[in-house]
PDB file of C-alpha atoms in Angstrom:
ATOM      1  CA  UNK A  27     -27.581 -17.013   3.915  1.00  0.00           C
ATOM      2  CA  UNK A  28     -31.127 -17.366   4.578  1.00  0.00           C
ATOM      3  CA  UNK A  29     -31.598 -20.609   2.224  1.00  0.00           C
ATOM      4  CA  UNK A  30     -29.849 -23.840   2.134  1.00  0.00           C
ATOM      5  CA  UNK A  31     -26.089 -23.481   2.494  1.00  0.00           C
ATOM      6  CA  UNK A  32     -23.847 -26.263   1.318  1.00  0.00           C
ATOM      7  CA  UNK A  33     -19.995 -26.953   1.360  1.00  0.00           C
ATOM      8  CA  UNK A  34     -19.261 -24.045   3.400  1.00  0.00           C
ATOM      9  CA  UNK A  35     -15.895 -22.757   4.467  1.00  0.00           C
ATOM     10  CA  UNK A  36     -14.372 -20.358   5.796  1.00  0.00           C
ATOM     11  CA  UNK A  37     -10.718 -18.040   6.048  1.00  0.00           C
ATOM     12  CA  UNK A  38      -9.391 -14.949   7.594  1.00  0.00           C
ATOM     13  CA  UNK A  39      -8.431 -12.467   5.392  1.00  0.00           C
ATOM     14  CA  UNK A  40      -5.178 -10.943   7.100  1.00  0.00           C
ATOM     15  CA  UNK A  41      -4.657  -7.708   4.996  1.00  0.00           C
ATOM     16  CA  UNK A  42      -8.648  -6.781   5.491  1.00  0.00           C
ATOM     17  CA  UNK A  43      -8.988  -7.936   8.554  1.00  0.00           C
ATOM     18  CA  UNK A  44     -12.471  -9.514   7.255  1.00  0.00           C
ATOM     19  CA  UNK A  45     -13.053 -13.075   7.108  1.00  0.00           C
ATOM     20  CA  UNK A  46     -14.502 -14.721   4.094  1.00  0.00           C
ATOM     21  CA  UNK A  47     -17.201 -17.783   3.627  1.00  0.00           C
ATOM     22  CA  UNK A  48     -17.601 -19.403   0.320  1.00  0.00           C
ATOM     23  CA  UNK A  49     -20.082 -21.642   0.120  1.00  0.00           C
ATOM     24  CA  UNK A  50     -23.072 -23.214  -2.334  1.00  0.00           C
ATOM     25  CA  UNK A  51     -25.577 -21.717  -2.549  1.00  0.00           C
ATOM     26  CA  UNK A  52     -28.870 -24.010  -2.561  1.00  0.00           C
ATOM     27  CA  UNK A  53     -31.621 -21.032  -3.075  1.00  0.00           C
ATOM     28  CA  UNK A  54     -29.867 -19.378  -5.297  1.00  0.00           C
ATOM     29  CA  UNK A  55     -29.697 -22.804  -8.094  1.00  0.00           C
ATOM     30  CA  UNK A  56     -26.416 -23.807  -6.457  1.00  0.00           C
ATOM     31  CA  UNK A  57     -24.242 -21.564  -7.570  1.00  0.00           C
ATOM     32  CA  UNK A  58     -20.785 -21.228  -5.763  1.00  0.00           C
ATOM     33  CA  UNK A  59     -21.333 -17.819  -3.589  1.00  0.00           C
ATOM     34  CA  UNK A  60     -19.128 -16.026  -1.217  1.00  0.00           C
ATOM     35  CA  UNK A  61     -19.750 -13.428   1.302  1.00  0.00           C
ATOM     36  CA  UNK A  62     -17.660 -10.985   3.877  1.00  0.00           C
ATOM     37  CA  UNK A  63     -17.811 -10.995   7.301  1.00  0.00           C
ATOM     38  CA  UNK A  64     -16.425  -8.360   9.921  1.00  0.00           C
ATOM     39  CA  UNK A  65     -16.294  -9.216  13.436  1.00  0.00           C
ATOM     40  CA  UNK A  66     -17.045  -6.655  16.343  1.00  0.00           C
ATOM     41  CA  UNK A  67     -17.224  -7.798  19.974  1.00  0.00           C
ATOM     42  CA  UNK A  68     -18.391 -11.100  20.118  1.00  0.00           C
ATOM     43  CA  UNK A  69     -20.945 -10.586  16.839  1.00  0.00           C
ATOM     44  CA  UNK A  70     -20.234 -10.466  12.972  1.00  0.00           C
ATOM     45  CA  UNK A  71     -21.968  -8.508  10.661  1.00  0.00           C
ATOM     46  CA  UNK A  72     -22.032  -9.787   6.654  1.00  0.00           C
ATOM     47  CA  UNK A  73     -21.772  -7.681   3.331  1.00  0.00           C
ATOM     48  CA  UNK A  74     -23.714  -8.681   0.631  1.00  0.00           C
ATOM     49  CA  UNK A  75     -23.251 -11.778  -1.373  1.00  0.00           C
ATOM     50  CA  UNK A  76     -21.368 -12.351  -4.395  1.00  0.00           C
ATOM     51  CA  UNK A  77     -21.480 -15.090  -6.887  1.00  0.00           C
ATOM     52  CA  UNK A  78     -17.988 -16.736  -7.837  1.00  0.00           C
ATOM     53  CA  UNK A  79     -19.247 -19.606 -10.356  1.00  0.00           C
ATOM     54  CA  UNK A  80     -22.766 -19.229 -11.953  1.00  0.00           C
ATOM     55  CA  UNK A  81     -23.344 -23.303 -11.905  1.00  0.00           C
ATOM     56  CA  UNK A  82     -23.718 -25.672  -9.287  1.00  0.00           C
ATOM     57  CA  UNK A  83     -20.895 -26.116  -6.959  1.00  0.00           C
ATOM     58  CA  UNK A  84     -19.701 -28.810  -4.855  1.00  0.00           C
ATOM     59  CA  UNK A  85     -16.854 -29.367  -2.192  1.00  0.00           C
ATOM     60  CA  UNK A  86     -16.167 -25.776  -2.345  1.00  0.00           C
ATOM     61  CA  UNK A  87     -12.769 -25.182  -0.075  1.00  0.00           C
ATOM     62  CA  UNK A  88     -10.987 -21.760   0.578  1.00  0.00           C
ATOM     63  CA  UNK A  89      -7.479 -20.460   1.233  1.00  0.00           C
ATOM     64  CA  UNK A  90      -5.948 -16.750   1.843  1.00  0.00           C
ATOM     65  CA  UNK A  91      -2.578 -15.978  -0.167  1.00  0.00           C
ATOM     66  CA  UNK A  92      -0.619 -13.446   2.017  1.00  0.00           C
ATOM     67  CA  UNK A  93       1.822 -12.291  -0.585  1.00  0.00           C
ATOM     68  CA  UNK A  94      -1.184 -11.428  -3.199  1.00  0.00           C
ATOM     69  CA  UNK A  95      -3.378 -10.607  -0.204  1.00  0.00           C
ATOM     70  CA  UNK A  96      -6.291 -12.643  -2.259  1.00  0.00           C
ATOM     71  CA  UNK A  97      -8.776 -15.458  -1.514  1.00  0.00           C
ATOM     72  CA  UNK A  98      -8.567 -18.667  -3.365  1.00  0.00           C
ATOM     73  CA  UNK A  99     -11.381 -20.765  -3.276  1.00  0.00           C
ATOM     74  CA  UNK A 100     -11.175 -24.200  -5.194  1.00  0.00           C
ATOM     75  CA  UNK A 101     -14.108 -26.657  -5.981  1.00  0.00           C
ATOM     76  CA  UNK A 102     -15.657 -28.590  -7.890  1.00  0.00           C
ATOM     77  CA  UNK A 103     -17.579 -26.974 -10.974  1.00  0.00           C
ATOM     78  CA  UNK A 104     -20.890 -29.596 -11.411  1.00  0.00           C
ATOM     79  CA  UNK A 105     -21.654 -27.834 -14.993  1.00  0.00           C
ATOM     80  CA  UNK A 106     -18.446 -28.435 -15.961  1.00  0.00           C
ATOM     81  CA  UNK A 107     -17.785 -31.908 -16.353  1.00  0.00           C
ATOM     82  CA  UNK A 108     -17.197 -31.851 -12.059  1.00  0.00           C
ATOM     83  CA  UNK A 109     -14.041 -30.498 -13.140  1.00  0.00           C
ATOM     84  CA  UNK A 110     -12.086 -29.255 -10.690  1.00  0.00           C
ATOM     85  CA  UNK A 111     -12.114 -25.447 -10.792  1.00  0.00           C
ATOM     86  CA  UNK A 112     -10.094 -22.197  -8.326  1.00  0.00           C
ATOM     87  CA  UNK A 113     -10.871 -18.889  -8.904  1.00  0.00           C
ATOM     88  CA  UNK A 114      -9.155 -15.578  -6.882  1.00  0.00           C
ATOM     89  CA  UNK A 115     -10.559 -13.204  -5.441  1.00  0.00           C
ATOM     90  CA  UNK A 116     -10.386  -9.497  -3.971  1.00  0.00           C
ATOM     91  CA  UNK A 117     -11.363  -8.150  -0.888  1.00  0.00           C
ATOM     92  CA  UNK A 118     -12.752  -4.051  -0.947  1.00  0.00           C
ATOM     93  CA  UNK A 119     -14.487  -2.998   2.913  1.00  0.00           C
ATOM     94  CA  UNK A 120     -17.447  -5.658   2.471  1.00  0.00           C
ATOM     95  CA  UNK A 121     -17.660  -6.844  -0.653  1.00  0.00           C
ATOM     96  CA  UNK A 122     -15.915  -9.311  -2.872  1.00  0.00           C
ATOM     97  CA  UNK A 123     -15.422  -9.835  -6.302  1.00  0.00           C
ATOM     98  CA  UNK A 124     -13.463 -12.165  -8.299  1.00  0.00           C
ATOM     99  CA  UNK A 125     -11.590 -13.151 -11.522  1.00  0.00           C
ATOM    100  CA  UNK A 126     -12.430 -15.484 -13.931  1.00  0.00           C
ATOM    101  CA  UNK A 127     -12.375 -19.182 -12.895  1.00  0.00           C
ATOM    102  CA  UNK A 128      -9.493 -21.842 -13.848  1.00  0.00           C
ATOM    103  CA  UNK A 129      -9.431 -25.422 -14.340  1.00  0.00           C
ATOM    104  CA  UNK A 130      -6.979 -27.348 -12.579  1.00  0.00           C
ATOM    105  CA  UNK A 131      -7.814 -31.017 -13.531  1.00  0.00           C
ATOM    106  CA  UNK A 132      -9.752 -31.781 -16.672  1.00  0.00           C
ATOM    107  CA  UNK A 133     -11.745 -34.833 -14.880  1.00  0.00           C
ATOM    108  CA  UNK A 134     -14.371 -35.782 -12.075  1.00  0.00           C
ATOM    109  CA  UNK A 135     -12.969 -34.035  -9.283  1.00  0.00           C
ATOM    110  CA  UNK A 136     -14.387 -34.406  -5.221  1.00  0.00           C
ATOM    111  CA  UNK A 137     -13.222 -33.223  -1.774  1.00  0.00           C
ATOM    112  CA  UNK A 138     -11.122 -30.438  -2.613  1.00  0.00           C
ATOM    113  CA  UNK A 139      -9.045 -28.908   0.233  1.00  0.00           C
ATOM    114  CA  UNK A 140      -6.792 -25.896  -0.233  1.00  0.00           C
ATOM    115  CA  UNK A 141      -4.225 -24.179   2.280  1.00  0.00           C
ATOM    116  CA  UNK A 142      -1.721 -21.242   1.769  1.00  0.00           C
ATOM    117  CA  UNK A 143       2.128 -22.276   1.775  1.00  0.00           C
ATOM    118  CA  UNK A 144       3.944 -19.144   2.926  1.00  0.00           C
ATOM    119  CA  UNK A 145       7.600 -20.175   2.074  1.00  0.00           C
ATOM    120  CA  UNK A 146       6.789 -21.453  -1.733  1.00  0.00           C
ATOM    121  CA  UNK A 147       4.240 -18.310  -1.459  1.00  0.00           C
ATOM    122  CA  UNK A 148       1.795 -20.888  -3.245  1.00  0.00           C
ATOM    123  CA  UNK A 149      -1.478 -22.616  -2.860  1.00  0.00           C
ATOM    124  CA  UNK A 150      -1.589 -26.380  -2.776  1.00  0.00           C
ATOM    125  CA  UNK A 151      -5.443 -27.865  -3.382  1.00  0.00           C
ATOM    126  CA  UNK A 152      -5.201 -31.826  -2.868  1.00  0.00           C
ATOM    127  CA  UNK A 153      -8.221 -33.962  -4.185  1.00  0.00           C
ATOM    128  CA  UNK A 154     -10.034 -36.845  -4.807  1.00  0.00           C
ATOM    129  CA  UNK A 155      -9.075 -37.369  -9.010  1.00  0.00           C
ATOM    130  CA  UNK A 156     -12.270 -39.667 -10.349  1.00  0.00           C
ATOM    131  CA  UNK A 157     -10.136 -39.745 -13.798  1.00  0.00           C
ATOM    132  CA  UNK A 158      -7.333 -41.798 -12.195  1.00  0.00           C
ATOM    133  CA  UNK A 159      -9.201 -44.278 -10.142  1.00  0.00           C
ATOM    134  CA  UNK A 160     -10.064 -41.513  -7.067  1.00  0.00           C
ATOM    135  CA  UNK A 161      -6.418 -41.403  -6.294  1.00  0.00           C
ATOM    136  CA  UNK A 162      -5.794 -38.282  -3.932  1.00  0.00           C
ATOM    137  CA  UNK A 163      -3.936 -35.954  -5.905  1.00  0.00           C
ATOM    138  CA  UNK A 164      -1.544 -32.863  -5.267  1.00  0.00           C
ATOM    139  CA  UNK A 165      -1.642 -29.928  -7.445  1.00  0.00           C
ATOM    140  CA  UNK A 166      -0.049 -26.212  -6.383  1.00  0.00           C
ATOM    141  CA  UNK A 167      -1.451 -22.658  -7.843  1.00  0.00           C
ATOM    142  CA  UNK A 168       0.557 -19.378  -7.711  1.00  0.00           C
ATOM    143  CA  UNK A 169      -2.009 -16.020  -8.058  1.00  0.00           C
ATOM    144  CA  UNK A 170      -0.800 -13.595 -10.190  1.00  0.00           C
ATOM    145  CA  UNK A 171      -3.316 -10.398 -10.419  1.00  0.00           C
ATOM    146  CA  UNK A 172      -6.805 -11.714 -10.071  1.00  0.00           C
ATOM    147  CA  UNK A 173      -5.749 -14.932 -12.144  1.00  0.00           C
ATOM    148  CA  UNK A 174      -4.030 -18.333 -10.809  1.00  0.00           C
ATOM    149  CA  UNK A 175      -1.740 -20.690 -12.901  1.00  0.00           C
ATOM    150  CA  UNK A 176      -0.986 -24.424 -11.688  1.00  0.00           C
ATOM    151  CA  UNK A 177       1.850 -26.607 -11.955  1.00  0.00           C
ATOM    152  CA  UNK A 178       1.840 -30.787 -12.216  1.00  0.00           C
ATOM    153  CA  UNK A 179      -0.358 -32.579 -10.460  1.00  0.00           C
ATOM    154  CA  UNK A 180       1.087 -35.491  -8.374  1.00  0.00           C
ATOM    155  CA  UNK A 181      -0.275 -38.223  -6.866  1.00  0.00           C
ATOM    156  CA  UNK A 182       0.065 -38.862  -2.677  1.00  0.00           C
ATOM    157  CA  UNK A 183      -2.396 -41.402  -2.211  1.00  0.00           C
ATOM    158  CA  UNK A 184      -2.929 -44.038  -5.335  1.00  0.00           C
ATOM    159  CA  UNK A 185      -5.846 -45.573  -3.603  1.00  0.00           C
ATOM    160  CA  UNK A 186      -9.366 -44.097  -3.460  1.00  0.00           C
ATOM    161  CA  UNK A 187      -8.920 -41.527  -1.062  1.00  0.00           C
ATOM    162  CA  UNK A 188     -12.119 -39.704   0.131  1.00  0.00           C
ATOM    163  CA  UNK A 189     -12.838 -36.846   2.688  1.00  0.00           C
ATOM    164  CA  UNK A 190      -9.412 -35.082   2.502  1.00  0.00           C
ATOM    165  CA  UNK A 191      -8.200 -32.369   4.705  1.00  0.00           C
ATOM    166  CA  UNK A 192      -5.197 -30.319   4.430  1.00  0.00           C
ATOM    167  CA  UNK A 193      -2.923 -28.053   6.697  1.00  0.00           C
ATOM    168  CA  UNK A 194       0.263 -26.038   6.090  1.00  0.00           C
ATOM    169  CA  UNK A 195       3.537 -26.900   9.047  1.00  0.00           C
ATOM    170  CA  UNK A 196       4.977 -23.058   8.705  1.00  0.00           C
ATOM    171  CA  UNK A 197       8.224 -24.994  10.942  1.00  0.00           C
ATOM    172  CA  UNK A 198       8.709 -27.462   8.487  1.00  0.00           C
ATOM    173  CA  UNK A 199       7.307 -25.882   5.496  1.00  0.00           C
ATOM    174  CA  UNK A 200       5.436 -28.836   4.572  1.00  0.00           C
ATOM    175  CA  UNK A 201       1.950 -29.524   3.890  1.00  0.00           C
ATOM    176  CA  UNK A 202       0.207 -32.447   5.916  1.00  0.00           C
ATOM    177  CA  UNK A 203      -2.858 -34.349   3.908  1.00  0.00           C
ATOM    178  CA  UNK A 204      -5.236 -36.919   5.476  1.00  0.00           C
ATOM    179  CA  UNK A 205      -7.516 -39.234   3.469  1.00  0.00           C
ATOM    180  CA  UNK A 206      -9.235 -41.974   4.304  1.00  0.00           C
ATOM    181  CA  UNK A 207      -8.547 -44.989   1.785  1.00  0.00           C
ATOM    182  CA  UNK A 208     -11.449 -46.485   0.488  1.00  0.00           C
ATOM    183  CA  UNK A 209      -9.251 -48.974  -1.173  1.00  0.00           C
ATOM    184  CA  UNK A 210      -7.571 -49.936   2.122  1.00  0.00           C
ATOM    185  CA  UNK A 211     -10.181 -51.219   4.572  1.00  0.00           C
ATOM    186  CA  UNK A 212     -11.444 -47.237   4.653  1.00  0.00           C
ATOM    187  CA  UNK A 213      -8.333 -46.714   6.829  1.00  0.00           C
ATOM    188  CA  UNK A 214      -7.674 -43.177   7.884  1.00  0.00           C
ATOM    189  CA  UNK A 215      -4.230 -41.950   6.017  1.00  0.00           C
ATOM    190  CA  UNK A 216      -1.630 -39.142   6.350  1.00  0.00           C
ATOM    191  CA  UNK A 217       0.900 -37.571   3.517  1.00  0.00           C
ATOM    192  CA  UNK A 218       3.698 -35.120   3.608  1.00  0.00           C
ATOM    193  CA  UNK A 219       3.474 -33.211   0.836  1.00  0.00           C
ATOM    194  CA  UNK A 220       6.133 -30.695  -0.130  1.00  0.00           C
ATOM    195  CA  UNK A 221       5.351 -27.565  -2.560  1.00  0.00           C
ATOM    196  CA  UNK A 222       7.860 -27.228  -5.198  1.00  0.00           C
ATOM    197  CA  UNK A 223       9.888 -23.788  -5.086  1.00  0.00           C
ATOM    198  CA  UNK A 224      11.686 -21.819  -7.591  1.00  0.00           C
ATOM    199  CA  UNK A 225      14.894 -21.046  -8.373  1.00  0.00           C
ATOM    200  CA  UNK A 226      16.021 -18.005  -8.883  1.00  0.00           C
ATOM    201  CA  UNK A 227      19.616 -15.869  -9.198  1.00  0.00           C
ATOM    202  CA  UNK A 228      18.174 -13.167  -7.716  1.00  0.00           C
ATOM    203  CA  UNK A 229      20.388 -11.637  -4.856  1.00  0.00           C
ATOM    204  CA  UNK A 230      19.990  -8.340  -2.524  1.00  0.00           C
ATOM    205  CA  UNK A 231      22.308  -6.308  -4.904  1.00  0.00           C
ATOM    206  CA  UNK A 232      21.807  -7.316  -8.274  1.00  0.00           C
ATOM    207  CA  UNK A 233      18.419  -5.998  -9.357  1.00  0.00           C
ATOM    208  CA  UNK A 234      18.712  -3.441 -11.672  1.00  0.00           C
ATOM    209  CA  UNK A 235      15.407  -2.360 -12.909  1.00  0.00           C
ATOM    210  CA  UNK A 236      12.131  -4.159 -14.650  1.00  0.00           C
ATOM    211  CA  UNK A 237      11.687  -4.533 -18.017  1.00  0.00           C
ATOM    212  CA  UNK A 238       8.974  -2.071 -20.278  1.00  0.00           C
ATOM    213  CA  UNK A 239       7.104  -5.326 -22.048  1.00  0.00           C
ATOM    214  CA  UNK A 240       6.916  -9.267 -22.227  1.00  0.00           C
ATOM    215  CA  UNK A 241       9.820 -10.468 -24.033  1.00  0.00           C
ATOM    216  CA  UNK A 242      10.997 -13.730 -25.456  1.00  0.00           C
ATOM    217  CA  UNK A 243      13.560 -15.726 -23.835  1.00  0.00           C
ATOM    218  CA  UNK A 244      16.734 -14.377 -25.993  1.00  0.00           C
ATOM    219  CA  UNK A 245      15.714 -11.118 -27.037  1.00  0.00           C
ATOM    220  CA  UNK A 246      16.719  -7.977 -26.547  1.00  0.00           C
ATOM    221  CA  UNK A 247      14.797  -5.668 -24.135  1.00  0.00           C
ATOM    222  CA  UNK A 248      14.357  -2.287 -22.752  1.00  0.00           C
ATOM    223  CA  UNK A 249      14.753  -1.884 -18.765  1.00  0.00           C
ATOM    224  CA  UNK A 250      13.574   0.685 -16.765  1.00  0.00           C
ATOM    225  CA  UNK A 251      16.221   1.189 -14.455  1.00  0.00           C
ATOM    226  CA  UNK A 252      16.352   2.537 -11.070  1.00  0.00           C
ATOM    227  CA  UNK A 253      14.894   6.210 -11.210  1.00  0.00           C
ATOM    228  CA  UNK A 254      12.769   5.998 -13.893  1.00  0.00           C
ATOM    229  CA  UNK A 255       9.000   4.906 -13.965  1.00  0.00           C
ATOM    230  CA  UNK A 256       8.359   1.531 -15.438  1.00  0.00           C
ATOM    231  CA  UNK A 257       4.596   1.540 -17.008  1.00  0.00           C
ATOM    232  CA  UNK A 258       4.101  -1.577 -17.905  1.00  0.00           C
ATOM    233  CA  UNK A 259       2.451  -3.280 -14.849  1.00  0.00           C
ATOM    234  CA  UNK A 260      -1.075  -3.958 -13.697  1.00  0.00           C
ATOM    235  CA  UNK A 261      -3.150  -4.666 -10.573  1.00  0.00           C
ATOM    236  CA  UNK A 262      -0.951  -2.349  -8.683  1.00  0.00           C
ATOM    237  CA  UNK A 263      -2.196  -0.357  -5.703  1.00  0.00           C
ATOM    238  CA  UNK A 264      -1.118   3.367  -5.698  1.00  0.00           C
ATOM    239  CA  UNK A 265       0.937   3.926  -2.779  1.00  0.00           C
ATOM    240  CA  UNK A 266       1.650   0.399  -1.504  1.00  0.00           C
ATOM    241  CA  UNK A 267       5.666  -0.686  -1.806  1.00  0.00           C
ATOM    242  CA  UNK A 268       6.115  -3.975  -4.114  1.00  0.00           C
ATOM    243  CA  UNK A 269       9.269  -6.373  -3.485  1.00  0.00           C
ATOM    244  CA  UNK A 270      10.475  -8.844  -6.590  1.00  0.00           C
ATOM    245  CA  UNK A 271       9.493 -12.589  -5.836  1.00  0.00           C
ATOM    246  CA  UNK A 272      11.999 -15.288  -6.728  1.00  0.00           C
ATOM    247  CA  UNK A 273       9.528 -15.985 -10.052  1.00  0.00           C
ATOM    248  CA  UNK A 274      10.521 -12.276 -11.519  1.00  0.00           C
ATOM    249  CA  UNK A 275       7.112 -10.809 -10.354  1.00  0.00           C
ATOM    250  CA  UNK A 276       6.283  -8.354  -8.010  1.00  0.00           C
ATOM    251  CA  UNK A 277       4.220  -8.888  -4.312  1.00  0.00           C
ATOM    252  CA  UNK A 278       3.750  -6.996  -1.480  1.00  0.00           C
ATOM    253  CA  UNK A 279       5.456  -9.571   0.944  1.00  0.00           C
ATOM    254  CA  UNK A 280       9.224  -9.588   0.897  1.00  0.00           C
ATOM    255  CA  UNK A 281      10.972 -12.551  -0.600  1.00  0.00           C
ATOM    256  CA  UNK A 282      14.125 -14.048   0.700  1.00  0.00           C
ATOM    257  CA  UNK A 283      16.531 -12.454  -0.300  1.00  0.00           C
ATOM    258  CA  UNK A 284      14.366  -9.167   0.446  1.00  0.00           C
ATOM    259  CA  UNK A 285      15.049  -6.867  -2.801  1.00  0.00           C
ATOM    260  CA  UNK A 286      12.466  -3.733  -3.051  1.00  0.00           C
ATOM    261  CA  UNK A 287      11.289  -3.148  -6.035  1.00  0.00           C
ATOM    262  CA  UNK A 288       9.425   0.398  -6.049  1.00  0.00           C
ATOM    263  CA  UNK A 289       6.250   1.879  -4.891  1.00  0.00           C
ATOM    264  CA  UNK A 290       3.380   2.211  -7.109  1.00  0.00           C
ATOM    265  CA  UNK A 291       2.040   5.279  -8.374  1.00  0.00           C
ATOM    266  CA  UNK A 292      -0.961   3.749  -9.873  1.00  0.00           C
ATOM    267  CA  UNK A 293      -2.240   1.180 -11.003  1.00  0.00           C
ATOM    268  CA  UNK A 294      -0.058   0.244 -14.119  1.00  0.00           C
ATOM    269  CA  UNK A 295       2.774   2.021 -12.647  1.00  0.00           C
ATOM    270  CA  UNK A 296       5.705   2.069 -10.325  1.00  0.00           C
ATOM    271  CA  UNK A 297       8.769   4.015  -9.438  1.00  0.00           C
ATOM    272  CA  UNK A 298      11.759   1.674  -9.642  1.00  0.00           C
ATOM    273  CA  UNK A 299      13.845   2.097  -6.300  1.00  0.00           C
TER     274      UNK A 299
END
């Protein structure tokens, strides 16, 4: 980026092999931006630019989700109320583009810091939450498609914690936080922080098929059974195998247990195996 660059960070992007910087943009009126990289030797070579939030952005932090094989960059969205904002994006050769842009906390938001939990198959964003007194705050995201849905925010530091960082134990299958505690002498703090799972009946024998629509908890549905083609999906990638996640949807990483679900065909459908 040839003008002022702000916030920047930086992931590898395991299915593409590419790594990706997101970053604000300062000659370019702040917006969040985000750019490809592919290394070669000992140089790197950059694709052109792409603009993930058309306002200023601050404390811009990103994370790669293996099982959607997507970027997830959260931050803080300065035209929005410094709300704290994630948006997902996809990786194509050089370029990137993205979906549209959620809000995970309704409130002054600062030092966002994101990692990938591949157990929980989740991303966990911890920040500083300016509507509850700067407490540092937990919140996790699950990508579906090109969109990302959160769950409750919790709290692991009530005092006014500042310049957070954030790294996933694959061992333990814990996150580790640290803050430092402006409320406590400025003392440097840790936090274990645990991503909620789900639970699921699903076992390695009993999947039978995926339904042909959304249905309401009760009703009766129509499943396309193993055989047919179910035509209902979207976002899928013709010729890449899918595997049913412990939620009911469909990634390209096995769960545990490991059930395969089909191979696509295109991109709204797949062969049920």
């Amino acid at each position: 980026n040839s003008g002022n660059a702000y916030y920047n960070s930086v992931v590898y992007h395991a299915n593409a092999q590419k790594f990706v910087i997101a970053y604000q943009d300062a000659g370019n009126s702040n917006y969040g931006t985000a750019i490809v990289g592919t290394v070669s030797g000992s140089s790197i070579s950059f694709g052109t630019k792409a603009v993930f939030e058309s306002a200023s952005t601050l404390y811009t932090s990103i994370a790669y989700d293996a099982n959607a094989q997507k970027v997830v960059i959260a931050y803080e969205d300065d035209d929005n109320g410094d709300y704290g904002t994630a948006v997902v994006g996809t990786v194509s050769g050089t370029s990137i583009s993205f979906g549209t842009p959620v809000v995970f906390e309704s409130a002054n938001t600062k030092y966002q810091a994101i990692a990938y939990d591949s157990n929980a198959q989740k991303v966990l964003i911890c920040y500083t939450d300016d509507g509850n007194g700067g407490a540092g705050t937990a919140i996790t995201g699950t990508v579906s498609g090109t969109s990302i849905s959160f769950g409750t925010p919790a709290v692991f530091e009530s005092g006014d914690a500042t310049y957070i960082a954030l790294a996933y134990d694959s061992s333990a299958q814990k996150f580790v936080t640290a803050c430092r505690d402006n409320d406590d002498s400025y003392k440097g703090k840790s936090a274990v922080v645990t991503a909620t799972t789900t639970s699921t009946n699903l076992t390695s024998e009993n999947y039978i098929g995926i339904s042909d629509a959304a249905y309401s908890d009760g009703a009766t549905a129509t499943v396309q059974i193993v055989g047919s083609v179910d035509d209902a999906q979207s976002s899928l990638t013709p010729g890449q195998q899918y595997f049913v996640q412990l939620d009911g949807s469909l990634g390209t990483t096995a769960a545990d247990p490991s059930v395969f679900a089909g191979t696509a065909v295109a991109a709204t459908k797949i062969i049920v195996k």
